């Protein structure tokens, strides 16, 4: 099951630590996205990237950072500045159409 | 600003009954609407899009620009339809999607 992968599936961190979530795709898609999924709030866009070496803030970028050094990879760092980091994080990529292809997600728990 | 509203967080029906998941949107431009579905332990995936006007797994959705709605319908629900459903709005630059809050559909036997 290739396409778009995220690792790890579960991640536990202590408060105050930065943590990086991995997202890789082999679909040759230019655009990639990071969402946060919380119960009752749907998916909220954190960051997105249209092309290598370029990315923009989404609706809830505070406390997060990203990089896009390679077309295949779009890692997300959850910093200690993020006040409520415990959530389910979804990565997606998009080709020429509006359809976004999603990864399996990473569940981050910060205690 | 664009917004998607799914008024029902939870929806329960019995097998064989009709089901309608509501979606309303606000957007000043020409919208592209989608329904995404997330089955238990599976990744989020596209169910259907308004532009293709197709029926997937017995589901249909019609874009009503006058009512700014894109409700998802199925005449006879099946237990395997139980899932989380998200309505999503595109049409902006950069291919961004705005998602609704999601509706959990449960189909009882």
Short mmCIF file of C-alpha atoms in Angstrom, two decimals:
data_model
loop_
_atom_site.label_atom_id
_atom_site.label_comp_id
_atom_site.label_asym_id
_atom_site.label_seq_id
_atom_site.Cartn_x
_atom_site.Cartn_y
_atom_site.Cartn_z
CA UNK A 1 0.00 0.00 0.00
CA UNK A 2 2.16 2.84 -1.24
CA UNK A 3 0.98 6.25 -2.22
CA UNK A 4 1.29 8.41 0.83
CA UNK A 5 2.76 7.22 4.11
CA UNK A 6 3.05 8.71 7.56
CA UNK A 7 5.18 7.60 10.42
CA UNK A 8 5.01 6.78 13.18
CA UNK A 9 1.41 5.67 13.68
CA UNK A 10 1.50 6.61 17.37
CA UNK A 11 3.80 9.10 19.03
CA UNK A 12 4.16 10.04 22.66
CA UNK A 13 6.07 13.05 23.90
CA UNK A 14 6.57 15.03 27.06
CA UNK A 15 5.36 18.58 27.22
CA UNK A 16 8.04 21.05 26.15
CA UNK A 17 9.63 18.79 23.56
CA UNK A 18 9.54 19.37 19.83
CA UNK A 19 8.47 16.43 17.72
CA UNK A 20 8.61 15.81 13.96
CA UNK A 21 6.01 13.84 12.05
CA UNK A 22 7.00 12.25 8.77
CA UNK A 23 5.02 12.35 5.52
CA UNK A 24 6.25 10.75 2.29
CA UNK A 25 4.53 10.27 -1.05
CA UNK A 26 5.49 8.44 -4.24
CA UNK A 27 2.64 9.80 -6.34
CA UNK A 28 4.79 12.49 -7.93
CA UNK A 29 2.39 15.11 -6.60
CA UNK A 30 3.53 18.70 -6.33
CA UNK A 31 1.13 19.79 -3.59
CA UNK A 32 1.16 18.51 -0.04
CA UNK A 33 -0.90 19.40 3.03
CA UNK A 34 -0.97 18.90 6.77
CA UNK A 35 -4.24 18.76 8.68
CA UNK A 36 -5.17 18.32 12.26
CA UNK A 37 -8.27 16.26 13.07
CA UNK A 38 -10.04 16.85 16.36
CA UNK A 39 -13.43 15.44 17.42
CA UNK A 40 -16.26 17.76 16.43
CA UNK A 41 -13.96 20.15 14.57
CA UNK A 42 -13.33 18.36 11.35
CA UNK A 43 -10.03 18.78 9.55
CA UNK A 44 -8.18 22.03 9.95
CA UNK A 45 -5.35 23.02 7.64
CA UNK A 46 -1.99 23.61 9.33
CA UNK A 47 0.42 24.15 6.42
CA UNK A 48 0.51 23.45 2.73
CA UNK A 49 3.11 23.36 0.01
CA UNK A 50 2.53 23.80 -3.70
CA UNK A 51 6.05 23.03 -4.79
CA UNK A 52 9.47 22.15 -3.47
CA UNK A 53 11.09 24.82 -1.30
CA UNK A 54 7.81 26.68 -0.92
CA UNK A 55 5.09 26.45 1.72
CA UNK A 56 2.35 28.60 3.23
CA UNK A 57 0.57 28.80 6.53
CA UNK A 58 -2.87 27.36 6.78
CA UNK A 59 -5.60 28.26 9.24
CA UNK A 60 -3.88 27.04 12.42
CA UNK A 61 -0.13 27.30 11.79
CA UNK A 62 0.87 28.69 15.18
CA UNK A 63 3.18 26.34 17.03
CA UNK A 64 4.00 24.29 13.92
CA UNK A 65 6.73 24.39 11.31
CA UNK A 66 7.36 22.53 8.06
CA UNK A 67 9.98 22.08 5.38
CA UNK A 68 9.79 20.96 1.78
CA UNK A 69 13.28 20.12 0.63
CA UNK A 70 12.20 17.22 -1.54
CA UNK A 71 9.11 16.67 -3.63
CA UNK A 72 8.41 13.39 -1.88
CA UNK A 73 8.67 14.63 1.69
CA UNK A 74 6.80 17.19 3.81
CA UNK A 75 7.69 16.77 7.51
CA UNK A 76 5.76 18.61 10.19
CA UNK A 77 7.36 19.75 13.44
CA UNK A 78 5.11 20.29 16.41
CA UNK A 79 6.94 22.73 18.64
CA UNK A 80 6.64 23.37 22.34
CA UNK A 81 4.78 26.57 21.44
CA UNK A 82 1.76 24.60 20.30
CA UNK A 83 -0.65 24.84 23.22
CA UNK A 84 -2.80 21.80 22.46
CA UNK A 85 -0.62 19.42 20.46
CA UNK A 86 -2.42 16.19 21.31
CA UNK A 87 -4.37 15.31 18.16
CA UNK A 88 -4.58 13.14 15.09
CA UNK A 89 -2.47 14.53 12.24
CA UNK A 90 -3.20 13.83 8.61
CA UNK A 91 -0.97 14.47 5.63
CA UNK A 92 -2.32 14.69 2.09
CA UNK A 93 -1.04 15.22 -1.42
CA UNK A 94 -2.67 16.43 -4.58
CA UNK A 95 -1.98 16.06 -8.27
CA UNK A 96 -3.64 17.97 -11.08
CA UNK A 97 -7.20 17.72 -9.82
CA UNK A 98 -8.67 18.96 -6.55
CA UNK A 99 -8.73 15.45 -5.12
CA UNK A 100 -6.45 15.06 -2.16
CA UNK A 101 -4.98 11.69 -1.22
CA UNK A 102 -4.55 11.11 2.48
CA UNK A 103 -2.06 9.22 4.56
CA UNK A 104 -3.07 6.92 7.42
CA UNK A 105 -2.36 9.56 10.05
CA UNK A 106 -0.23 9.93 13.16
CA UNK A 107 -1.78 10.12 16.59
CA UNK A 108 0.32 12.38 18.79
CA UNK A 109 -0.11 12.38 22.55
CA UNK A 110 1.70 14.95 24.63
CA UNK A 111 1.68 14.63 28.41
CA UNK B 1 -14.45 33.68 3.65
CA UNK B 2 -15.44 30.15 2.82
CA UNK B 3 -17.18 27.88 5.24
CA UNK B 4 -18.68 24.41 5.28
CA UNK B 5 -21.33 23.39 7.77
CA UNK B 6 -22.47 19.88 8.54
CA UNK B 7 -25.23 20.37 11.09
CA UNK B 8 -25.38 16.77 12.32
CA UNK B 9 -22.49 15.38 14.31
CA UNK B 10 -24.22 12.02 14.62
CA UNK B 11 -26.77 10.32 12.40
CA UNK B 12 -28.31 6.93 13.04
CA UNK B 13 -30.53 4.97 10.68
CA UNK B 14 -31.60 1.39 10.27
CA UNK B 15 -30.46 -0.81 7.43
CA UNK B 16 -32.60 -0.29 4.36
CA UNK B 17 -33.76 3.17 5.38
CA UNK B 18 -32.96 6.27 3.33
CA UNK B 19 -30.16 8.47 4.58
CA UNK B 20 -29.29 12.09 3.94
CA UNK B 21 -26.19 13.80 5.28
CA UNK B 22 -26.51 17.55 5.11
CA UNK B 23 -23.87 19.96 3.93
CA UNK B 24 -24.16 23.72 3.45
CA UNK B 25 -21.44 26.00 2.26
CA UNK B 26 -20.68 29.67 1.89
CA UNK B 27 -18.39 30.80 -0.88
CA UNK B 28 -18.52 33.76 -3.22
CA UNK B 29 -16.81 32.11 -6.15
CA UNK B 30 -17.54 29.01 -8.21
CA UNK B 31 -17.44 26.13 -5.73
CA UNK B 32 -16.16 22.63 -6.11
CA UNK B 33 -17.74 20.30 -3.61
CA UNK B 34 -16.60 16.91 -2.41
CA UNK B 35 -17.62 14.21 0.01
CA UNK B 36 -14.85 12.32 1.77
CA UNK B 37 -15.40 9.21 3.87
CA UNK B 38 -13.37 7.60 6.62
CA UNK B 39 -14.28 4.01 7.46
CA UNK B 40 -13.12 2.51 10.72
CA UNK B 41 -9.35 1.89 10.68
CA UNK B 42 -9.03 3.17 7.13
CA UNK B 43 -7.66 6.37 5.74
CA UNK B 44 -9.77 9.27 4.61
CA UNK B 45 -10.73 8.86 0.97
CA UNK B 46 -12.73 10.66 -1.66
CA UNK B 47 -16.28 9.36 -2.04
CA UNK B 48 -17.57 11.62 -4.76
CA UNK B 49 -17.30 15.09 -6.27
CA UNK B 50 -20.06 17.25 -7.65
CA UNK B 51 -18.39 17.86 -10.97
CA UNK B 52 -18.45 14.20 -11.96
CA UNK B 53 -22.17 13.75 -11.15
CA UNK B 54 -21.67 10.07 -10.49
CA UNK B 55 -23.07 7.61 -7.99
CA UNK B 56 -20.55 5.86 -5.79
CA UNK B 57 -21.62 2.95 -3.56
CA UNK B 58 -25.21 4.05 -4.12
CA UNK B 59 -24.54 7.58 -2.84
CA UNK B 60 -25.38 10.69 -4.81
CA UNK B 61 -25.02 14.38 -4.09
CA UNK B 62 -26.41 17.30 -6.03
CA UNK B 63 -25.00 20.77 -5.85
CA UNK B 64 -27.78 23.28 -5.22
CA UNK B 65 -26.30 26.73 -5.71
CA UNK B 66 -29.53 28.46 -4.78
CA UNK B 67 -29.58 26.81 -1.37
CA UNK B 68 -25.77 26.55 -1.20
CA UNK B 69 -26.11 22.90 -0.30
CA UNK B 70 -24.48 19.63 -1.29
CA UNK B 71 -26.36 16.98 0.63
CA UNK B 72 -25.30 13.34 0.38
CA UNK B 73 -28.09 10.83 -0.15
CA UNK B 74 -28.59 7.11 -0.38
CA UNK B 75 -32.00 5.50 -0.77
CA UNK B 76 -31.22 2.29 1.13
CA UNK B 77 -28.50 2.43 3.77
CA UNK B 78 -26.27 -0.57 4.42
CA UNK B 79 -24.35 -1.47 7.57
CA UNK B 80 -21.06 -1.04 5.71
CA UNK B 81 -21.95 2.61 5.13
CA UNK B 82 -21.23 3.31 8.80
CA UNK B 83 -18.36 5.79 8.80
CA UNK B 84 -17.34 9.41 9.29
CA UNK B 85 -18.34 11.61 6.38
CA UNK B 86 -16.82 14.98 5.58
CA UNK B 87 -18.09 17.54 3.15
CA UNK B 88 -15.33 19.65 1.61
CA UNK B 89 -15.24 22.84 -0.44
CA UNK B 90 -12.60 23.65 -3.02
CA UNK B 91 -12.40 26.26 -5.72
CA UNK B 92 -9.77 28.47 -4.16
CA UNK B 93 -6.24 28.92 -5.24
CA UNK B 94 -3.60 26.34 -4.37
CA UNK B 95 -6.17 23.55 -4.32
CA UNK B 96 -6.99 24.11 -0.70
CA UNK B 97 -10.00 22.34 0.73
CA UNK B 98 -12.19 23.57 3.55
CA UNK B 99 -13.75 20.71 5.48
CA UNK B 100 -16.92 20.58 7.49
CA UNK B 101 -17.00 19.25 11.02
CA UNK B 102 -17.95 15.76 9.89
CA UNK B 103 -20.96 13.51 10.47
CA UNK B 104 -20.68 10.07 12.00
CA UNK B 105 -23.18 7.80 10.30
CA UNK B 106 -24.23 4.63 12.05
CA UNK B 107 -26.39 2.11 10.22
CA UNK B 108 -28.02 -0.35 12.57
CA UNK B 109 -28.95 -3.89 11.49
#
